[in-house]
Short mmCIF file of C-alpha atoms in Angstrom, two decimals:
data_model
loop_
_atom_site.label_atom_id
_atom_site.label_comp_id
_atom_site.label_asym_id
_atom_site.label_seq_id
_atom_site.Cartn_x
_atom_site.Cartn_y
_atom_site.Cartn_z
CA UNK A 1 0.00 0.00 0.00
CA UNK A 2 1.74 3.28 -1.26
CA UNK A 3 1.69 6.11 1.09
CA UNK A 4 1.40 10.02 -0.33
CA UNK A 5 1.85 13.28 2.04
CA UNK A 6 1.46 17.22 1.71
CA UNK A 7 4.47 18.85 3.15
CA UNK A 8 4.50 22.74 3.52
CA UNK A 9 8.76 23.15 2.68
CA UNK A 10 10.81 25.41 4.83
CA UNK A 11 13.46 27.44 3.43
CA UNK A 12 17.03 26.45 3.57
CA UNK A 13 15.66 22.38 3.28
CA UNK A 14 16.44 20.21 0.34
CA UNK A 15 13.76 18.64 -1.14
CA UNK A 16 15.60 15.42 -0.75
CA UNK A 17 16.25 12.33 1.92
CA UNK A 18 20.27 11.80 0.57
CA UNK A 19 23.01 14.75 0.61
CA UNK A 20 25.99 13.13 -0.71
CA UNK A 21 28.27 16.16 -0.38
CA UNK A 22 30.27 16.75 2.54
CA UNK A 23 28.21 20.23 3.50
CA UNK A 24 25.61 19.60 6.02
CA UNK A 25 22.63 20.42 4.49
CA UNK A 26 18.49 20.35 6.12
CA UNK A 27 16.89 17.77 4.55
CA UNK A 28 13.08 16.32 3.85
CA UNK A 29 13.92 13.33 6.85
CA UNK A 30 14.28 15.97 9.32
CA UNK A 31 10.62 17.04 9.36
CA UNK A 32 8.79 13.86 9.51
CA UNK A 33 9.26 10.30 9.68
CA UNK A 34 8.69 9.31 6.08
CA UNK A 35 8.31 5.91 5.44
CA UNK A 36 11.49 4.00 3.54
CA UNK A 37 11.21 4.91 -0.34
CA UNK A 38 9.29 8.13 0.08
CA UNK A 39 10.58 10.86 -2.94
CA UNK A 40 9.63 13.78 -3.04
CA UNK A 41 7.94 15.00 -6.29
CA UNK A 42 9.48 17.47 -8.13
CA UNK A 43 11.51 19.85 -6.21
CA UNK A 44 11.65 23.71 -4.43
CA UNK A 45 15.16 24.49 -4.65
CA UNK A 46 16.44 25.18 -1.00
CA UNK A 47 15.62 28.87 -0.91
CA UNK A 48 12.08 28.07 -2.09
CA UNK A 49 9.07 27.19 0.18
CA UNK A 50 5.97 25.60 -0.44
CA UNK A 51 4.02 23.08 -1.54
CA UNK A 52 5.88 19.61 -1.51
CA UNK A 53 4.18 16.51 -2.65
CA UNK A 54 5.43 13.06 -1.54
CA UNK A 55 4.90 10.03 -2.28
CA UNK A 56 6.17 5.73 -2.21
CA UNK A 57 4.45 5.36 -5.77
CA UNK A 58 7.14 6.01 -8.21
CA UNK A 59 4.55 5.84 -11.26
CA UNK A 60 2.57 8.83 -9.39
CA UNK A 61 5.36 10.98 -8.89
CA UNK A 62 6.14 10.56 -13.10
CA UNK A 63 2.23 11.43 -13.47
CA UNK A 64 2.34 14.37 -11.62
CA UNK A 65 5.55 15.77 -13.11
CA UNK A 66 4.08 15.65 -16.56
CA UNK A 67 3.25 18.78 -18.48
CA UNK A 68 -0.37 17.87 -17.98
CA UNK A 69 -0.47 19.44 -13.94
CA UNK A 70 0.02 22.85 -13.53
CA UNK A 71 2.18 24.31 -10.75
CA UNK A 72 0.64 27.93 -8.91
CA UNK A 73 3.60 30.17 -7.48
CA UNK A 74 3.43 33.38 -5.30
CA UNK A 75 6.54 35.22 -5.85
CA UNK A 76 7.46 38.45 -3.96
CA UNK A 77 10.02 40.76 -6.18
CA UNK A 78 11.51 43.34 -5.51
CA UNK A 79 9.67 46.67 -6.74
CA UNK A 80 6.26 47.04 -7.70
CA UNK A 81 5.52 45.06 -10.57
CA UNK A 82 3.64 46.69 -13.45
CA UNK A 83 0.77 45.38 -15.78
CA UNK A 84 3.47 45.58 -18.34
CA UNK A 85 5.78 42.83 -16.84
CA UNK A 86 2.78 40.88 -15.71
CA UNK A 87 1.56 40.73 -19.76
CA UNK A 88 5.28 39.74 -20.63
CA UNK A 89 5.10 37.07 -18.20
CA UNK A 90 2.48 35.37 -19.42
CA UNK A 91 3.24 35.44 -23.23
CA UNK A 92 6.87 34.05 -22.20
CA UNK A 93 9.91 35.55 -21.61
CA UNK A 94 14.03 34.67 -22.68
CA UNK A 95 15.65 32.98 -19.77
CA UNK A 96 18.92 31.26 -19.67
CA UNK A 97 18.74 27.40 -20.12
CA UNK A 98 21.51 25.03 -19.95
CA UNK A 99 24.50 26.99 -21.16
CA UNK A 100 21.19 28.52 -24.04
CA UNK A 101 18.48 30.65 -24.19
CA UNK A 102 14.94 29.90 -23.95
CA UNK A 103 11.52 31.05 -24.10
CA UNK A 104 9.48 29.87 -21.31
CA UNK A 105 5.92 28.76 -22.73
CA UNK A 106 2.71 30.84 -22.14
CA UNK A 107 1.32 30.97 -18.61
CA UNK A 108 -0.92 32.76 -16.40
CA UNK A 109 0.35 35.35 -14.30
CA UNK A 110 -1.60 38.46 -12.44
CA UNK A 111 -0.54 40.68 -9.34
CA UNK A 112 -1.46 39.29 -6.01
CA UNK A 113 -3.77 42.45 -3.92
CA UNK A 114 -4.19 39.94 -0.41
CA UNK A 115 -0.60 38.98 0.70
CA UNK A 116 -1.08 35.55 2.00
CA UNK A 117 0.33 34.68 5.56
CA UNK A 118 3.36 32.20 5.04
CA UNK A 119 4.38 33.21 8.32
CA UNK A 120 7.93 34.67 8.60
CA UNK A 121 10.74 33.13 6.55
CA UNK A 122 13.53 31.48 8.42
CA UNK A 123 15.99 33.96 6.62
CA UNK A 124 14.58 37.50 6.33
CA UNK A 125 13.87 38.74 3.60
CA UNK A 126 15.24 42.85 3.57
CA UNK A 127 12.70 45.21 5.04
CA UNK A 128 10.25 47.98 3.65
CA UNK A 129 13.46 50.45 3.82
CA UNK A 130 14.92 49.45 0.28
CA UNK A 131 11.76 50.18 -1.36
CA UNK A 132 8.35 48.44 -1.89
CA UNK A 133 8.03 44.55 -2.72
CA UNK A 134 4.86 43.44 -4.42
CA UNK A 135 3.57 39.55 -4.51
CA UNK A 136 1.86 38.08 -7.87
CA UNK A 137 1.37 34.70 -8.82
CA UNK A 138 2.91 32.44 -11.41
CA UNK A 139 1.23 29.50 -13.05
CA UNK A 140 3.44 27.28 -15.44
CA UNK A 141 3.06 23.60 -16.18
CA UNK A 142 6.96 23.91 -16.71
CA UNK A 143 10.13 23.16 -14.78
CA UNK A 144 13.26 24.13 -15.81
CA UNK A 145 16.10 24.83 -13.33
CA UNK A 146 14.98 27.87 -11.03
CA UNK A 147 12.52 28.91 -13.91
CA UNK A 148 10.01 31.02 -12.09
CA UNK A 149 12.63 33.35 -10.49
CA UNK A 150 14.37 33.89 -13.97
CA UNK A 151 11.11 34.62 -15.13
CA UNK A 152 10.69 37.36 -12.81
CA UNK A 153 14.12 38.77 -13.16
CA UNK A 154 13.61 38.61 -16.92
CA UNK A 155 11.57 41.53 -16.56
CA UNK A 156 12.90 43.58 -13.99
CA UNK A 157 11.53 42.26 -10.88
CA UNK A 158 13.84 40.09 -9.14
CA UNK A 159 12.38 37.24 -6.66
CA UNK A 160 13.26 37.44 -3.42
CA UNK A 161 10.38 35.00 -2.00
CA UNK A 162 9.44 32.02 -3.65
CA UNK A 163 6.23 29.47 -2.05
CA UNK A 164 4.83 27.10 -4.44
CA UNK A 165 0.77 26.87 -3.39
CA UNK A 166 -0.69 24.69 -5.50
CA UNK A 167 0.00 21.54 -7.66
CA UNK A 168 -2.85 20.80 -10.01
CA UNK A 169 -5.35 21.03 -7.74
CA UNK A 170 -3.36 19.80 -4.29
CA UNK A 171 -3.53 23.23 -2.74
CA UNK A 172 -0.95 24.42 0.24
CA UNK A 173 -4.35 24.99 2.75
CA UNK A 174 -3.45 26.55 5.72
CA UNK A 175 -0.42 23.92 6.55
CA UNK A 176 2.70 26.10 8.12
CA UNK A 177 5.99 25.69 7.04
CA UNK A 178 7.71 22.18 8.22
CA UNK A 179 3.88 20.92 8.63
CA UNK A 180 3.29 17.62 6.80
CA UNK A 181 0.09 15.52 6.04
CA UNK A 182 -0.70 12.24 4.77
CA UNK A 183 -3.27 11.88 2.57
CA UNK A 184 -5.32 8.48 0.75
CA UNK A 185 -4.41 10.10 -2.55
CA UNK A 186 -3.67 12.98 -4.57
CA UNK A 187 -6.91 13.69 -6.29
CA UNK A 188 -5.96 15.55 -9.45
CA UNK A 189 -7.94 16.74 -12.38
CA UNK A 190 -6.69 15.23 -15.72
CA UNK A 191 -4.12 12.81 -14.27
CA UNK A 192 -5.36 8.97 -14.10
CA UNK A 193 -3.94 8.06 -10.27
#
């Protein structure tokens, strides 16, 4: 009987069980006991947060990283963001891929007007005295390496807090960072589990 879990990710963890490299690094183990063969589905890179599925059904965790489930992001970047980055966003923007460039696909992006409450970061994020910060929310069915926050510098608004909130339609709830729960299944829209 495979075993599937929500996990809200805390900054500075790897969304991993195995750190091979000699630098002690937080990892997924630390927050729960996972049963043996639980991966983690994707990944936040460690200075991302969010919305971590899990999972001890390999065949699951290949459905769910398909192009076919979409992947919500709130971002907050630096500056406030203007109707004319937003529109860029969502037609698709040059970003540096793999030594190359590459234009991210269409997606759906709009400002964000009711800052959710992630609670505060384990790292702080710099205060209201270098200028305004503004939140909007990314949706792309995508993942190349640190995408998103390329994205966002792209066009002028650098990331400087990442929280993934939804997965197809798995949302983040009101779990608080390091909070993890186990669920009968990942019921997804357009994804045969």
């Amino acid at each position: 009987m495979h075993r599937h879990f929500i996990l809200f990710k805390p900054y500075g963890y790897l969304s991993q069980f195995i750190y091979e490299l000699k630098r002690k690094k937080k990892l997924l183990g630390e927050l729960h006991d996972f049963p043996a063969g639980t991966m983690a589905i994707g990944r936040l890179d460690e200075d991302s947060e969010g919305l971590l599925l899990l999972t001890t059904d390999g065949k699951v965790s290949e459905q769910i990283r398909s192009k076919k489930v979409d992947k919500e992001y709130y971002v907050q970047v630096d500056g406030v963001i203007t109707p004319e980055a937003i529109e860029q966003l969502q037609k698709g923007v040059e970003i540096g891929f793999d030594g190359g460039k590459y234009i991210t696909k269409p997606c759906k992006a709009f400002i964000v007007t009711e800052i959710p409450d992630f609670g505060l970061r384990a790292k702080k994020i710099r205060d209201e005295r270098h200028g305004p910060t503004t939140w909007a929310s990314i949706t792309v069915n995508e993942g190349k390496f640190r995408q998103v926050r390329k994205m966002t510098a792209a066009v002028g608004f650098p990331t400087l807090r990442l929280v993934r909130v939804r997965v197809g339609n798995v949302y983040l709830q009101n779990l608080k960072a390091g909070e993890v729960l186990e669920v009968s299944d990942f019921k997804l829209d357009n994804v045969v589990i």
